[in-house]
Amino acid sequence: MTERIIDLRSDTVTRPTPEMRRAMAEAVVGDDVYGEDPTVNALEQEAAQLLGKEAALYVPSGTMGNQIAILTHTARGDEVLVDDQAHIYYYEVGAPAVLAAVQLRPVTGLCSEEGSERLREALRPANLHFPTTRLVCLENTHNRRGGMALSLPVMREIYQVARENGLAVHLDGARIFNAALALGCQAADLAACCDSVMFCVSKGLGAPVGSLLCGSREFITRARKYRKLLGGGMRQAGVLAAAARVALADRQRLIEDHAHARYLAEQLADMPGLALAQTRVDSNIVVVDVSGLGLTADDFAARLAGRGVLVSVFGPALVRLVTHRDVSRQDIEKSLEVVQEVCAAAKTGIL
Ligand SMILES: *Cc1c(COP(=O)(O)O)cnc(C)c1O
């Protein structure tokens, strides 16, 4: 019998549940580019309502959702302020430069408790030489900051400063429901602090494909055109949207992932040679520094992989572990045993 692989690389690796498969098989569909897919339309309505926005657009990926938002908010040559650790800045292939032809300016600490101060400092007066700053992009929960949930008061402060200065705010809310659970608020409360918001159904929620971009009716009408431009107009997408609706209805389940991540982090922090690279575990992401073992992150990840546990390399000495629907408490226990073995082997220099 081959041993089961425990995949902690990302919450995107979840497989659709039997209930999702059933919904997909039975989905009523039509051509969504004509606006005629009833299942996609229902999903978009549900998403808009949940986020307290007028309208929503189902897109193939979170990256496309963010890029469509940037295209819709900006004009060529504008400047977009992002956190220096933002997914948009780090992991979207430089798309804002290619697609919207905008300049991203990384602002250290934008997505931190001092965010509104950092934003104020980053603003510049009108001047012939400066680009026109148009948009602020926030991220909540924050992937590279260990799944940190940015608090509602801070989100409100940042939105206020942005509005006072005529800037739009887009929220990369790939994991907005994780953020809402962590903060004990509604996703709509967070969405009220921005003009547009993208969230993924393909992460911890467990749907196979897709994200939703939400905003005003006027914004989404223009965004729909950019989706078509990018080739993101899908036809009988209701087969995918059906699974997304099941995933969205079951969003409370994310609380389990948070409990698993907290337990995982507590246990890892106690292992000699490992140190948590974050001060809090708010959601389903744990980043660990392995330099105390005398191993690189690549080495550490390879040794775990050899024992059936997959993690992501997040920096030269950092690995990321993410809990999700397809990881049980038992899997966490098993993973901890494997990490323990690898740590012990590293210490004795064996292997
Ligand atoms: C995963 C993720 C995205 C992009 O989603 P894809 O569907 O992988 O393109 C955007 N922002 C954050 C914070 C993410 O974690």
XYZ file of C-alpha atoms and ligand atoms in Angstrom:
366
model
C 0.000 0.000 0.000
C 1.398 3.394 -0.932
C 1.351 5.858 1.904
C -0.990 8.807 1.707
C 0.672 12.099 0.801
C -0.196 14.936 3.172
C -0.191 18.089 1.096
C 0.361 21.249 3.147
C 1.756 23.292 0.255
C -1.422 25.296 -0.310
C -5.165 25.367 0.300
C -5.577 25.282 -3.488
C -4.890 21.532 -3.612
C -8.331 20.532 -2.280
C -10.427 18.193 -4.450
C -14.149 18.771 -4.946
C -16.329 16.941 -2.398
C -18.987 14.403 -3.444
C -21.605 17.100 -2.851
C -19.741 19.462 -5.201
C -19.411 16.701 -7.818
C -23.154 16.059 -7.612
C -23.952 19.764 -7.970
C -21.607 19.949 -10.974
C -23.266 16.964 -12.651
C -26.728 18.405 -12.157
C -25.954 22.080 -12.867
C -28.331 23.976 -15.113
C -26.099 25.800 -17.604
C -26.123 28.258 -20.499
C -23.649 30.491 -22.300
C -22.209 32.791 -19.641
C -20.647 35.163 -22.179
C -24.267 35.878 -23.220
C -25.123 36.198 -19.507
C -27.293 33.087 -19.872
C -25.798 30.665 -17.386
C -28.312 30.527 -14.505
C -25.819 28.855 -12.147
C -23.119 31.471 -12.755
C -25.706 34.234 -12.378
C -26.856 32.739 -9.072
C -23.265 32.477 -7.830
C -22.540 36.075 -8.785
C -25.679 37.263 -6.988
C -24.828 35.283 -3.863
C -21.265 36.618 -3.859
C -22.386 40.231 -4.273
C -24.919 39.864 -1.500
C -22.455 38.204 0.885
C -19.921 40.967 0.301
C -22.489 43.768 0.426
C -21.662 44.937 -3.088
C -24.052 45.619 -5.990
C -22.614 43.088 -8.412
C -20.048 40.339 -8.897
C -18.167 38.652 -11.735
C -17.048 35.006 -11.804
C -13.474 34.791 -13.118
C -11.161 31.809 -13.729
C -8.547 32.748 -11.107
C -7.685 35.135 -8.308
C -4.860 36.551 -10.373
C -7.255 37.393 -13.187
C -9.678 38.944 -10.671
C -6.960 41.201 -9.257
C -5.690 42.150 -12.710
C -9.179 42.950 -13.992
C -9.684 45.134 -10.909
C -6.443 47.020 -11.613
C -7.380 47.426 -15.303
C -10.829 48.713 -14.337
C -9.615 51.183 -11.693
C -6.629 52.674 -13.529
C -5.379 54.241 -16.752
C -2.017 53.647 -18.440
C 0.829 55.243 -16.474
C -1.025 55.452 -13.148
C 0.605 54.404 -9.912
C -0.809 51.682 -7.644
C 0.264 51.436 -3.991
C 0.653 47.889 -2.647
C 2.096 46.299 0.484
C 5.736 45.311 -0.127
C 4.760 41.677 0.563
C 1.547 41.721 -1.485
C 0.546 38.789 -3.670
C -0.120 41.305 -6.466
C 3.477 42.494 -6.192
C 5.120 39.114 -5.548
C 3.228 36.400 -7.354
C 1.357 37.817 -10.325
C 4.184 37.714 -12.874
C 4.481 41.496 -13.102
C 1.073 41.551 -14.784
C 0.137 45.131 -13.787
C 3.083 46.405 -15.865
C 2.117 44.242 -18.838
C -1.670 44.466 -18.823
C -2.699 47.783 -17.249
C 0.699 49.446 -17.889
C 0.726 50.861 -14.369
C 3.563 51.335 -11.919
C 3.327 49.358 -8.692
C 4.875 51.096 -5.711
C 5.561 48.747 -2.781
C 4.835 50.399 0.563
C 6.447 48.687 3.548
C 3.898 48.039 6.269
C 0.823 49.078 4.258
C -0.953 45.929 5.457
C 0.000 46.301 9.119
C -1.470 47.988 12.180
C 0.319 51.181 11.054
C -1.118 50.920 7.544
C -2.903 54.265 7.467
C 0.272 56.050 8.619
C 2.366 54.254 6.001
C -0.195 55.242 3.360
C -0.142 58.895 4.432
C 3.668 58.931 4.214
C 3.567 57.375 0.743
C 1.261 60.048 -0.703
C 2.911 62.764 -2.741
C 1.688 66.221 -3.712
C 0.722 66.987 -7.294
C 3.870 67.564 -9.331
C 4.659 67.458 -13.038
C 7.254 64.734 -12.456
C 5.152 62.311 -10.415
C 2.895 59.579 -11.738
C -0.785 59.932 -10.890
C -1.485 57.741 -7.894
C -4.887 56.129 -8.454
C -5.339 52.961 -6.451
C -4.407 51.264 -3.183
C -4.436 47.456 -3.059
C -4.839 45.720 0.307
C -4.634 42.008 1.110
C -6.604 40.249 3.857
C -5.747 37.679 5.072
C -2.160 38.352 4.147
C -0.411 35.412 2.541
C 3.249 36.403 2.958
C 2.566 37.750 6.433
C 1.619 34.272 7.629
C -2.113 34.513 7.001
C -2.396 37.583 9.228
C -5.863 39.128 9.451
C -5.771 42.913 9.195
C -8.232 44.325 11.738
C -11.423 46.101 10.779
C -10.488 49.428 12.443
C -7.207 49.485 10.489
C -9.008 48.665 7.240
C -11.410 51.537 7.947
C -8.562 53.978 8.681
C -6.774 53.079 5.453
C -9.979 53.444 3.429
C -10.610 56.833 5.006
C -7.116 58.111 4.139
C -7.478 56.751 0.592
C -10.840 58.435 0.093
C -9.647 61.756 1.507
C -6.986 61.636 -1.190
C -9.196 60.562 -4.070
C -7.771 57.031 -4.286
C -9.773 53.881 -4.942
C -9.152 50.786 -2.807
C -9.125 47.209 -4.087
C -8.977 44.343 -1.624
C -7.195 41.144 -2.584
C -9.463 39.081 -0.379
C -8.413 35.710 -1.772
C -9.056 34.443 1.778
C -11.556 37.065 2.959
C -13.723 34.473 4.722
C -10.676 33.310 6.700
C -10.137 36.960 7.646
C -13.760 37.456 8.703
C -13.670 34.310 10.874
C -10.371 35.327 12.445
C -11.666 38.817 13.226
C -15.153 37.763 14.296
C -16.821 40.006 11.730
C -18.688 39.569 8.456
C -16.886 39.537 5.105
C -19.198 42.428 4.168
C -17.716 44.522 7.009
C -14.273 44.137 5.409
C -15.660 44.689 1.918
C -17.195 47.952 3.138
C -13.612 49.237 3.482
C -12.901 48.992 -0.250
C -14.394 49.794 -3.629
C -13.757 46.353 -5.100
C -12.868 42.991 -3.635
C -11.696 39.689 -5.092
C -12.096 36.403 -3.260
C -11.204 32.839 -4.238
C -13.561 29.867 -3.985
C -10.647 27.640 -5.038
C -8.661 27.930 -1.780
C -9.807 26.741 1.646
C -13.430 26.809 0.528
C -12.484 23.843 -1.631
C -14.129 24.545 -5.001
C -12.103 23.325 -7.977
C -11.909 26.587 -9.960
C -12.604 30.259 -9.735
C -12.762 33.584 -7.963
C -15.269 36.405 -7.698
C -14.670 40.086 -8.252
C -17.262 42.248 -6.482
C -18.019 45.963 -6.702
C -20.541 48.507 -7.893
C -22.775 47.623 -10.838
C -20.966 50.181 -12.991
C -17.548 48.788 -11.990
C -18.541 45.190 -12.717
C -20.018 46.140 -16.105
C -16.634 47.562 -17.111
C -14.789 44.656 -15.474
C -16.846 42.170 -17.520
C -15.439 43.678 -20.685
C -11.859 43.270 -19.392
C -12.623 39.651 -18.502
C -13.552 39.092 -22.149
C -10.437 40.959 -23.306
C -8.231 38.646 -21.226
C -9.936 35.546 -22.595
C -11.688 34.834 -19.295
C -15.187 34.644 -20.747
C -16.135 31.026 -20.143
C -19.180 29.425 -21.724
C -21.095 26.757 -19.737
C -19.182 27.770 -16.627
C -22.156 26.749 -14.495
C -20.553 23.312 -14.075
C -17.800 25.102 -12.137
C -20.024 27.696 -10.492
C -22.210 24.891 -9.101
C -19.283 23.622 -7.036
C -18.412 27.180 -6.035
C -21.949 27.681 -4.650
C -21.630 24.554 -2.516
C -18.217 25.730 -1.282
C -19.507 29.191 -0.428
C -22.470 27.857 1.528
C -20.086 25.805 3.671
C -17.649 28.646 4.477
C -17.968 28.197 8.246
C -15.826 25.084 7.850
C -12.728 27.307 7.573
C -12.765 27.509 11.364
C -11.451 23.914 11.433
C -8.465 24.921 9.299
C -7.674 27.726 11.722
C -7.753 25.357 14.697
C -5.506 22.904 12.840
C -3.038 25.669 11.931
C -2.898 26.967 15.496
C -2.185 23.492 16.849
C 0.400 22.839 14.135
C 2.157 26.136 14.910
C 2.206 25.507 18.670
C 3.793 22.107 18.202
C 6.309 23.284 15.583
C 7.361 26.226 17.759
C 8.344 23.738 20.486
C 10.689 21.784 18.223
C 14.379 22.654 18.656
C 15.784 24.241 15.502
C 12.423 25.559 14.288
C 11.050 29.064 14.868
C 7.742 30.551 13.811
C 8.300 33.389 11.340
C 5.110 35.156 12.428
C 3.950 36.601 15.728
C 0.376 35.287 15.493
C -1.443 32.471 13.751
C -4.707 34.139 12.753
C -5.857 31.757 10.051
C -4.717 28.707 8.084
C -1.125 29.647 7.193
C 2.009 28.870 9.211
C 5.465 30.075 8.139
C 8.452 28.473 9.832
C 12.146 29.422 9.858
C 14.311 26.281 9.585
C 17.745 27.939 9.753
C 18.240 26.654 13.326
C 18.485 23.143 11.885
C 21.401 24.100 9.657
C 19.257 23.223 6.628
C 18.027 25.339 3.746
C 14.290 25.532 3.192
C 14.787 23.506 -0.010
C 16.579 20.736 1.909
C 14.003 20.710 4.661
C 11.104 20.529 2.179
C 12.818 17.750 0.212
C 13.348 15.675 3.378
C 9.691 16.059 4.344
C 8.597 15.211 0.812
C 10.652 12.012 0.988
C 8.480 11.051 3.962
C 5.164 11.958 2.337
C 4.608 15.494 3.654
C 4.606 18.385 1.185
C 5.298 22.016 2.204
C 6.132 25.163 0.202
C 9.493 26.884 0.148
C 8.794 30.515 1.079
C 12.310 31.948 1.254
C 15.900 30.678 1.636
C 15.153 29.566 5.218
C 11.350 29.754 5.272
C 8.728 27.114 4.589
C 4.975 27.604 4.496
C 2.406 25.090 5.711
C -1.262 25.618 4.891
C -4.222 23.763 6.375
C -7.328 23.099 4.287
C -10.363 20.923 3.740
C -8.381 17.829 2.772
C -6.151 17.871 5.883
C -7.507 16.221 9.043
C -6.326 16.499 12.633
C -4.845 13.032 12.157
C -2.887 14.292 9.128
C -1.546 17.139 11.257
C -0.404 14.680 13.932
C 1.277 12.540 11.286
C 2.974 15.593 9.732
C 4.300 16.633 13.140
C 5.832 13.167 13.614
C 7.541 13.484 10.235
C 8.857 16.984 11.026
C 10.135 15.659 14.366
C 12.037 12.890 12.552
C 13.558 15.327 10.078
C 14.611 17.686 12.888
C 16.183 14.832 14.849
C 18.063 13.611 11.760
C 19.300 17.133 11.008
C 20.626 17.512 14.549
C 22.572 14.270 14.506
C 23.749 14.976 10.968
C 22.481 11.562 9.846
C 20.873 11.443 6.391
C -3.931 32.568 -4.300
C -3.932 34.030 -4.165
C -4.252 34.847 -5.248
C -4.425 34.356 -6.674
O -5.245 33.321 -6.890
P -5.010 32.312 -8.125
O -6.374 31.735 -8.262
O -3.970 31.351 -7.668
O -4.601 33.095 -9.313
C -4.293 36.207 -5.038
N -4.036 36.734 -3.839
C -3.712 35.980 -2.767
C -3.449 36.628 -1.461
C -3.640 34.609 -2.902
O -3.289 33.861 -1.852
